[in-house]
PDB file of C-alpha atoms in Angstrom:
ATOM      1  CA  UNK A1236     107.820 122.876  96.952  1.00 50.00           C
ATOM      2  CA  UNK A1237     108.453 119.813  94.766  1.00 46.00           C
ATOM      3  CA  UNK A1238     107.208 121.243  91.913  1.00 48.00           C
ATOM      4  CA  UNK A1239     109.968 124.678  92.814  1.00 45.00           C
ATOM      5  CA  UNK A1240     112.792 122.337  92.812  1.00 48.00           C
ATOM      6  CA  UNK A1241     111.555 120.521  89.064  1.00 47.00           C
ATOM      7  CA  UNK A1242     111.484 123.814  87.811  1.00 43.00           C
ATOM      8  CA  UNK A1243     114.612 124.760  88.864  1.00 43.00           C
ATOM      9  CA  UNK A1244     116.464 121.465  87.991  1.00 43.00           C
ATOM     10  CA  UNK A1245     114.790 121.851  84.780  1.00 43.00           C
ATOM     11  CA  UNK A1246     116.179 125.506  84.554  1.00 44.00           C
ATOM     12  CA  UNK A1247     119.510 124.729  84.773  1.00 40.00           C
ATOM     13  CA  UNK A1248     119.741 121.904  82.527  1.00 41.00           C
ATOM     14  CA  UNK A1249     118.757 124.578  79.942  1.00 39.00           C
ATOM     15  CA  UNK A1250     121.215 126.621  80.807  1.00 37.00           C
ATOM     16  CA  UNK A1251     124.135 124.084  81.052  1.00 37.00           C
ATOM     17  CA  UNK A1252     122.761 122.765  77.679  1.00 41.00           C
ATOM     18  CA  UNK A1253     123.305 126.137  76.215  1.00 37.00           C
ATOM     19  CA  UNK A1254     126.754 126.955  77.873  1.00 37.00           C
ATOM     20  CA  UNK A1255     128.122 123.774  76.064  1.00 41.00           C
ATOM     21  CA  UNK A1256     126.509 124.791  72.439  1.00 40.00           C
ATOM     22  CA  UNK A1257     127.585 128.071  72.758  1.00 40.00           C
ATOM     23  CA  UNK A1258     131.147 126.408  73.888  1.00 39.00           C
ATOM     24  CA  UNK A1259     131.177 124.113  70.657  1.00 42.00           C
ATOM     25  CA  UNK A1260     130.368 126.959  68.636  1.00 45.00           C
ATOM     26  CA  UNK A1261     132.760 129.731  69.441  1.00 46.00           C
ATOM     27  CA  UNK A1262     135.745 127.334  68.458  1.00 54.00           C
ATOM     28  CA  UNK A1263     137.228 128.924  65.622  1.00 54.00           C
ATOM     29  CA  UNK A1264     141.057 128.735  66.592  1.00 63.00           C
ATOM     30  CA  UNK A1265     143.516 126.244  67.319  1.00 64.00           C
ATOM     31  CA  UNK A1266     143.738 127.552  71.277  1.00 65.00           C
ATOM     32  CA  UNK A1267     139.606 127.424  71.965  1.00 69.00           C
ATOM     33  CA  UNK A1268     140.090 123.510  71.092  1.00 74.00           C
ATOM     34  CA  UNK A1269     140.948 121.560  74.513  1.00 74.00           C
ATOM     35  CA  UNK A1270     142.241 118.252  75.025  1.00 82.00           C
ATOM     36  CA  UNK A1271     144.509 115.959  77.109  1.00 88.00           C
ATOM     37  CA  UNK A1272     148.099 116.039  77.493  1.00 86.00           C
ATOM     38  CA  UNK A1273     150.197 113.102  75.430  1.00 90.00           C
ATOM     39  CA  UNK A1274     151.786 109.994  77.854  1.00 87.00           C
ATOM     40  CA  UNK A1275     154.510 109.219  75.820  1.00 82.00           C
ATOM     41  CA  UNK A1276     155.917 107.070  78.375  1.00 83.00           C
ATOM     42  CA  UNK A1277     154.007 103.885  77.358  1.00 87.00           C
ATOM     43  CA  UNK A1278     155.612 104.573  73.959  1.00 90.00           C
ATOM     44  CA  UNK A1279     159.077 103.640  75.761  1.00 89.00           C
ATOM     45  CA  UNK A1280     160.154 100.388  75.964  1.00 90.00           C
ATOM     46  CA  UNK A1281     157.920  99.730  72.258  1.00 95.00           C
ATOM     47  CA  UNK A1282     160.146  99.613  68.997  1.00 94.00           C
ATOM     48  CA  UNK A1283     158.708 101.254  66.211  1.00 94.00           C
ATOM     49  CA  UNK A1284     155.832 104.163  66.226  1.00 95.00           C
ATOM     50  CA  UNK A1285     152.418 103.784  66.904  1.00 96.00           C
ATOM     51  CA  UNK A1286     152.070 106.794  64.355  1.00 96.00           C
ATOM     52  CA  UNK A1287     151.064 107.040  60.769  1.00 95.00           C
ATOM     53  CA  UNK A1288     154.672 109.182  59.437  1.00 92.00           C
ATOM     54  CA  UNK A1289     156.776 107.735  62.476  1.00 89.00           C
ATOM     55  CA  UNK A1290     155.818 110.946  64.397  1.00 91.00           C
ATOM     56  CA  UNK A1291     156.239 113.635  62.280  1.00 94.00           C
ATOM     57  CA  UNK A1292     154.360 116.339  62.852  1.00 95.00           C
ATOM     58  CA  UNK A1293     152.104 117.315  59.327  1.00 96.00           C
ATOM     59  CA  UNK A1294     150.574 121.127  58.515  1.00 95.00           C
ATOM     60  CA  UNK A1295     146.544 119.805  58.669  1.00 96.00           C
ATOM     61  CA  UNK A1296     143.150 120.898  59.982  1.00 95.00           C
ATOM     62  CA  UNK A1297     140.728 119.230  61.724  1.00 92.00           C
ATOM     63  CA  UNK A1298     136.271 119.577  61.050  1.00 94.00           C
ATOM     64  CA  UNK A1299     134.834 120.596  64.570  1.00 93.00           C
ATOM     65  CA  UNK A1300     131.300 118.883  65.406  1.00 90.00           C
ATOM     66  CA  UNK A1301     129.656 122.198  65.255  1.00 87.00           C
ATOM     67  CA  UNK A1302     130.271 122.848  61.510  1.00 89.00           C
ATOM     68  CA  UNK A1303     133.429 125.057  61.721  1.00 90.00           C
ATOM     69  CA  UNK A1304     137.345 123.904  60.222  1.00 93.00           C
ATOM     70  CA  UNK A1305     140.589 124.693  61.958  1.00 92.00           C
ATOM     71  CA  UNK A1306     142.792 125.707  59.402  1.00 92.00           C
ATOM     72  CA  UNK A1307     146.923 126.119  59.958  1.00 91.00           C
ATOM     73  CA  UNK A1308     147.108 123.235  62.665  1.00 93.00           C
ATOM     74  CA  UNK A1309     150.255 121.251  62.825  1.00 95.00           C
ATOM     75  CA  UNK A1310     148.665 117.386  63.852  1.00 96.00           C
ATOM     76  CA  UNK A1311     149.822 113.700  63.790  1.00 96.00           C
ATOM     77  CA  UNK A1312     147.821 110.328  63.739  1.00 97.00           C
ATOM     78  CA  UNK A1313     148.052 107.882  66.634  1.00 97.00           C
ATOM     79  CA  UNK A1314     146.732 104.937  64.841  1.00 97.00           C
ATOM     80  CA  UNK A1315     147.464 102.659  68.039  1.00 96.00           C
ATOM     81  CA  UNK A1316     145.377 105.002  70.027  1.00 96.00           C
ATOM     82  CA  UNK A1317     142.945 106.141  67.220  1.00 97.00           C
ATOM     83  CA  UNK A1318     143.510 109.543  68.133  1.00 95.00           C
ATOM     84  CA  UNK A1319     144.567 112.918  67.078  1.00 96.00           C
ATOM     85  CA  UNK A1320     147.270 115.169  68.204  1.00 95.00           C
ATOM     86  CA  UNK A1321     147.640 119.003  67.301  1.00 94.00           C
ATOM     87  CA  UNK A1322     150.279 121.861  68.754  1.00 92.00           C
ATOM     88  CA  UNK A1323     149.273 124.849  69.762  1.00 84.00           C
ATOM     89  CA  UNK A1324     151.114 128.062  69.827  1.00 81.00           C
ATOM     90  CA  UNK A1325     153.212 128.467  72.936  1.00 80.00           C
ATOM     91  CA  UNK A1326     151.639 125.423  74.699  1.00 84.00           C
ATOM     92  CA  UNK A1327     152.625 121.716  74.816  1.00 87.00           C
ATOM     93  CA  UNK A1328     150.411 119.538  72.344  1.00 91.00           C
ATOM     94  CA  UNK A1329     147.536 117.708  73.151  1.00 93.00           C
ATOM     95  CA  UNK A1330     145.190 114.566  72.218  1.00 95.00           C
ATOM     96  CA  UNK A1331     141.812 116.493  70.744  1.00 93.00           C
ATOM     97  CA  UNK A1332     139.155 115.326  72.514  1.00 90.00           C
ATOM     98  CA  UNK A1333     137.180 113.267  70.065  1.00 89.00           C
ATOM     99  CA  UNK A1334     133.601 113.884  71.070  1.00 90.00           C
ATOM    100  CA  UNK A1335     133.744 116.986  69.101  1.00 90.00           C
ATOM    101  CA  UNK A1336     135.334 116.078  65.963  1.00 93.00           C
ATOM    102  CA  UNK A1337     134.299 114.986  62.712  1.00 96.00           C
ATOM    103  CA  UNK A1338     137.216 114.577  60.933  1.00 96.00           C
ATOM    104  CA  UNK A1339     140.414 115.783  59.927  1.00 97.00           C
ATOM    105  CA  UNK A1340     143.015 116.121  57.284  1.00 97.00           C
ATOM    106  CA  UNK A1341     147.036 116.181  56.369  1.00 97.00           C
ATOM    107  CA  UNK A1342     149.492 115.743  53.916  1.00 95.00           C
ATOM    108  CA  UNK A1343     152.728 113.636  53.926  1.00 92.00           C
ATOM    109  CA  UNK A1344     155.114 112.601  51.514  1.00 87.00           C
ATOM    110  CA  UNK A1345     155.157 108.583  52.412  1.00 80.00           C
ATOM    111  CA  UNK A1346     158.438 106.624  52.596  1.00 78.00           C
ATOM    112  CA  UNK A1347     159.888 105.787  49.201  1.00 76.00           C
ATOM    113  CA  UNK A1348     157.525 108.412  47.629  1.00 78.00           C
ATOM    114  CA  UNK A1349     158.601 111.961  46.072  1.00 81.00           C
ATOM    115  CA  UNK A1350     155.136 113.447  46.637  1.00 85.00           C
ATOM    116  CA  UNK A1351     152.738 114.916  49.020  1.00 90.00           C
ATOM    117  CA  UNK A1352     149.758 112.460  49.516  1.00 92.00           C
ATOM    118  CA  UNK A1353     146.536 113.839  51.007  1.00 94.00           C
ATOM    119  CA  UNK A1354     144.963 112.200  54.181  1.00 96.00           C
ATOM    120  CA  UNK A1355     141.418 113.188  54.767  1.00 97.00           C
ATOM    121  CA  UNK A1356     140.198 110.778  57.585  1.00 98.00           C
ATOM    122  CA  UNK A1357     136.182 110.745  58.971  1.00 97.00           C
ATOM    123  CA  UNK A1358     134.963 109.610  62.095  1.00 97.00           C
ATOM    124  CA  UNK A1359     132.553 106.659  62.061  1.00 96.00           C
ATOM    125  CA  UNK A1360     129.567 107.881  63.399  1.00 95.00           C
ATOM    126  CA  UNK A1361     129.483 109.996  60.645  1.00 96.00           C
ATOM    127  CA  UNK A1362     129.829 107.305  57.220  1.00 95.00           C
ATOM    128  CA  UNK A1363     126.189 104.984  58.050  1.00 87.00           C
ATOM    129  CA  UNK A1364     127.376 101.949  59.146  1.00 90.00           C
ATOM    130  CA  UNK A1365     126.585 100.285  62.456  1.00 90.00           C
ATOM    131  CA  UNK A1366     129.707  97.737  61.420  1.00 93.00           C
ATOM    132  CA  UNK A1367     132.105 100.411  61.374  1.00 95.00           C
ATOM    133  CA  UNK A1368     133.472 101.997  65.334  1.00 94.00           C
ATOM    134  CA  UNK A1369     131.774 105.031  66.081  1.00 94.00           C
ATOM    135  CA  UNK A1370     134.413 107.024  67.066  1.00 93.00           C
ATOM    136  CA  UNK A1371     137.041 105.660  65.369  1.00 96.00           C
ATOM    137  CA  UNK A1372     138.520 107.586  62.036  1.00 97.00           C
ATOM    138  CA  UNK A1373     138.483 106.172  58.187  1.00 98.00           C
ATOM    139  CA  UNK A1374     140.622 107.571  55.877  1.00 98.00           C
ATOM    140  CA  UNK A1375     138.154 108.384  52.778  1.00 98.00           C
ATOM    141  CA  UNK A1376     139.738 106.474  49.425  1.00 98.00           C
ATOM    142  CA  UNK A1377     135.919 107.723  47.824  1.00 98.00           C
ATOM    143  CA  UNK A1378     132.612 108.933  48.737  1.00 97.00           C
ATOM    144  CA  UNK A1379     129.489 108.675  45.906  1.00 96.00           C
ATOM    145  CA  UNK A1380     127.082 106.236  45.304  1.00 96.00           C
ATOM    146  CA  UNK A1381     129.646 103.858  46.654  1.00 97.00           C
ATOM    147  CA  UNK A1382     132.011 104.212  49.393  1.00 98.00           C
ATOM    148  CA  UNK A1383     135.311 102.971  49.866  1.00 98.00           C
ATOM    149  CA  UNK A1384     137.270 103.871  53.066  1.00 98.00           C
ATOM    150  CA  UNK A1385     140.652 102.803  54.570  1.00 98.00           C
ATOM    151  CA  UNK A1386     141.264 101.563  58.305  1.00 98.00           C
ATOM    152  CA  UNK A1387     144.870 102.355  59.233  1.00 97.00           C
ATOM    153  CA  UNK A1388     146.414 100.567  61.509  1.00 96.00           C
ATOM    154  CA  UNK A1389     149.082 100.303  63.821  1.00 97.00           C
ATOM    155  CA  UNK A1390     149.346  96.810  66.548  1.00 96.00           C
ATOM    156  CA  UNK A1391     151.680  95.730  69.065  1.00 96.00           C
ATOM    157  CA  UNK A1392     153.365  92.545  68.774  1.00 96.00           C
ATOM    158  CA  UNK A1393     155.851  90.913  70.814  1.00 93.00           C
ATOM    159  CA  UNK A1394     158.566  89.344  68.906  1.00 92.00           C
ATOM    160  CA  UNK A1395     161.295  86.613  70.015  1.00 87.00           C
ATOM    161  CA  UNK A1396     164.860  86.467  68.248  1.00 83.00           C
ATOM    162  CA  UNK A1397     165.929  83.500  66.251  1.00 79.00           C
ATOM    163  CA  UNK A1398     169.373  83.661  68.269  1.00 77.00           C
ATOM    164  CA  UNK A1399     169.726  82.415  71.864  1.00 76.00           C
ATOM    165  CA  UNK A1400     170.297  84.509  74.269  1.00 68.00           C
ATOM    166  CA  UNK A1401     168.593  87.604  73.009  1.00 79.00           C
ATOM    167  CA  UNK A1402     165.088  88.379  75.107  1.00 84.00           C
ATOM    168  CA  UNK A1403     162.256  89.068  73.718  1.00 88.00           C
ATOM    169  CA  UNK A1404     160.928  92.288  72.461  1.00 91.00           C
ATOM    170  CA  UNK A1405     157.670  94.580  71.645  1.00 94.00           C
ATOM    171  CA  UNK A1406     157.434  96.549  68.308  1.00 95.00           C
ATOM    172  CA  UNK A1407     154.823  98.334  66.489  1.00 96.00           C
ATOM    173  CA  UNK A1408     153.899  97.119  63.097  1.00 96.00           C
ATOM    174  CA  UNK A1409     151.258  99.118  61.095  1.00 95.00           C
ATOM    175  CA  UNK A1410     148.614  97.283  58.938  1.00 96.00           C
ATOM    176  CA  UNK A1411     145.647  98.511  56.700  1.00 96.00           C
ATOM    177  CA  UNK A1412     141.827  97.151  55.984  1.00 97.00           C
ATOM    178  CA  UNK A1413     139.353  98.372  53.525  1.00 98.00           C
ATOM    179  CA  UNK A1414     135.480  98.735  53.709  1.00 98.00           C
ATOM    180  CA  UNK A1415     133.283  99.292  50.537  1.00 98.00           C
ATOM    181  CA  UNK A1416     129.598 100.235  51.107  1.00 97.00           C
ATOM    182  CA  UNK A1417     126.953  99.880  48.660  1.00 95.00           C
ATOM    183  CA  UNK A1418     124.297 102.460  47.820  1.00 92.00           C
ATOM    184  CA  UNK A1419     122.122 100.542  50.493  1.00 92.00           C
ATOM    185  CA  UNK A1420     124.865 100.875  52.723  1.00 92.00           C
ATOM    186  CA  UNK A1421     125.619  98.079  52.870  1.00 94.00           C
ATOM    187  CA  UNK A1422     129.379  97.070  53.954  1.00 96.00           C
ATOM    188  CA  UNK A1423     131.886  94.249  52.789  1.00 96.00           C
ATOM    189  CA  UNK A1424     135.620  94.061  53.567  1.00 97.00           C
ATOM    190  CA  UNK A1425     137.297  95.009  50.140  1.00 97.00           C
ATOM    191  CA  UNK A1426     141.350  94.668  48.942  1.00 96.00           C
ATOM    192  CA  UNK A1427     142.421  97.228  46.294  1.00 97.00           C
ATOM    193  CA  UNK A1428     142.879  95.421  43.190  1.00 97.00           C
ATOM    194  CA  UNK A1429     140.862  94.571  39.775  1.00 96.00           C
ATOM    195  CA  UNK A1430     139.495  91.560  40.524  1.00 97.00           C
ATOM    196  CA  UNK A1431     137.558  92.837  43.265  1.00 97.00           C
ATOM    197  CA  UNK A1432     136.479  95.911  40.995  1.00 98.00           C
ATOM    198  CA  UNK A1433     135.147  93.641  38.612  1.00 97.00           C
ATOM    199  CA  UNK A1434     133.352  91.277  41.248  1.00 96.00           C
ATOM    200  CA  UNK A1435     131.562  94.529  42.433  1.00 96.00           C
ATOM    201  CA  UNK A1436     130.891  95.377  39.159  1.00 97.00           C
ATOM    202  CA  UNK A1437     130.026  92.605  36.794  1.00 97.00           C
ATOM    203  CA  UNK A1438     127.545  94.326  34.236  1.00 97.00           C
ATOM    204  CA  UNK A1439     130.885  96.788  33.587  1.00 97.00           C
ATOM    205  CA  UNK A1440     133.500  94.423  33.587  1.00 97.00           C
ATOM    206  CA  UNK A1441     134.052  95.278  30.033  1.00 97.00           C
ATOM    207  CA  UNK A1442     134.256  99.074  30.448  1.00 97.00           C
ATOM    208  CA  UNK A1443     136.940  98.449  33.722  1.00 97.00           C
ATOM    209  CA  UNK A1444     139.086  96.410  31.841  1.00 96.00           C
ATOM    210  CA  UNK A1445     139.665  99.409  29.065  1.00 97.00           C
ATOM    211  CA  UNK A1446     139.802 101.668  31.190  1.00 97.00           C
ATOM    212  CA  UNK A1447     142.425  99.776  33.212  1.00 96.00           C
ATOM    213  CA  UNK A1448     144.099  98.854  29.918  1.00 94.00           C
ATOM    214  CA  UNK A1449     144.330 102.310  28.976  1.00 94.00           C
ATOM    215  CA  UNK A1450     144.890 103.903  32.435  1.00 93.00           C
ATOM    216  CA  UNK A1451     148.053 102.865  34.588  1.00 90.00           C
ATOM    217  CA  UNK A1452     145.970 102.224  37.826  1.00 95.00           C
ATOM    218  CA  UNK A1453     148.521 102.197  41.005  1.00 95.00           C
ATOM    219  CA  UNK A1454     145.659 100.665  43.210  1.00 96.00           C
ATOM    220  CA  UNK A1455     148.121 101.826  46.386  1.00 92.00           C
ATOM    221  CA  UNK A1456     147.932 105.280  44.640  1.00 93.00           C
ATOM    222  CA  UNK A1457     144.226 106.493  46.716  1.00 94.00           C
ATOM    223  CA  UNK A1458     143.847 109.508  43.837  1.00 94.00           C
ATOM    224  CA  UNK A1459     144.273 106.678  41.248  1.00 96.00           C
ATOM    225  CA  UNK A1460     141.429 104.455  42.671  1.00 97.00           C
ATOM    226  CA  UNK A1461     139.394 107.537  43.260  1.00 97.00           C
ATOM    227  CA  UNK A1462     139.490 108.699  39.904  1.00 97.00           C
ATOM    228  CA  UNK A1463     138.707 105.052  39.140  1.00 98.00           C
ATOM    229  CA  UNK A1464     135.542 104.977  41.317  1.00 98.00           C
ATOM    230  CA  UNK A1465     134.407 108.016  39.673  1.00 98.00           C
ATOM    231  CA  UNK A1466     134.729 106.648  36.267  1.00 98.00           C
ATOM    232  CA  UNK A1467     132.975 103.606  37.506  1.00 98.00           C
ATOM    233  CA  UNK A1468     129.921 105.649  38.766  1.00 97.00           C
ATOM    234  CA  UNK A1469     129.807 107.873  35.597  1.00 97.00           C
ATOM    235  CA  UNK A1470     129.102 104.114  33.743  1.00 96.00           C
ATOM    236  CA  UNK A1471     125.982 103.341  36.330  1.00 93.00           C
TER     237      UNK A1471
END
């Protein structure tokens, strides 16, 4: 009788385990993708935005677990949260449930800028690095032999006024780290800048500094320092 029940236990583990497959992999449009609805009541009494574009909403897609892309989305980056938001036709947005996505990808014209930047962002689990969060998401500045990847950042801070009588207040202020990884994978905290392009890369020193002399490098430019990277790998 005990031996029934295993079998049957055992039975419909195999079938839940192939319901959720098959679930993952008929997502192919923005309205198969579920999620949770947004509390943007905690937002409230918090100046600023805990978003990467204050909020906007950016055309995108987003790279499902199971292999296929989601073209067409409108999304926005809740780099408080570490999460992803997307609207769907007819419905009210939601927060996409990060267990089954990889990564995803926007473009915004930043403040002060006259051009649409790319934002291609990967989720941790995914790059090879225990030091990096799981399911947290990287914003890829270059992928080759080396890596380099960008942690944006938004924090809340409570701030007091210089003048009496005013209370004191919460804001959002958004802040940035970068990771390099080695071709062992192994992973330092990095700043954007030459010195720390030729500490990484002694035996080429020489070669960076012409091609920095020659190039006009914007290090907060990500296509410049990709294009730098690349050069830099082409010399290895």
């Amino acid at each position: 009788m005990n031996r029934k029940r295993n079998y049957l236990t055992i039975g419909l583990l195999v079938v839940f385990s192939v319901l959720t497959i098959n679930a993952y992999s008929q997502i192919a449009n923005v309205n198969q993708v579920g999620g949770q609805p947004i509390m943007m009541k905690k937002y409230e009494k918090v100046e600023g935005s805990p978003y990467i574009g204050s909020g906007k909403w950016f055309p995108g897609k987003f790279f499902v677990r199971d292999g296929n892309t989601i073209n067409g989305v409108m999304v926005r980056y809740n780099a408080y949260d570490d999460n992803l938001e997307f609207q769907r036709e007819g419905k009210s947005p939601l927060i996409i449930d990060s267990k089954i996505l990889d990564g995803f990808e926007f473009g915004m014209i930043p403040e002060g800028s006259d051009k649409t930047v790319s934002y291609n962002f990967k989720k941790g689990d995914l790059i090879g690095s225990n030091d990096l969060k799981a399911d947290g998401f990287y914003r890829i500045i270059y992928e080759g032999e080396f890596k380099i990847y960008q942690k944006l950042k938004v924090n809340q801070i409570s701030v007091t006024p210089p003048d009496y009588g005013q209370s004191a207040y919460d804001k959002f202020v958004q802040s940035e780290d970068y990771f390099f990884i080695d071709g062992d994978g192994n992973l330092d905290d990095f700043k954007l800048n030459r010195g720390n392009f030729y500490s990484k890369f002694q035996a080429k020193k020489k070669d960076i500094k012409a091609y920095l002399k020659k190039k006009s490098v914007d290090f907060d430019d990500a296509t410049d320092v990709a294009q730098l990277s690349a050069y830099i790998e082409s010399l290895l």
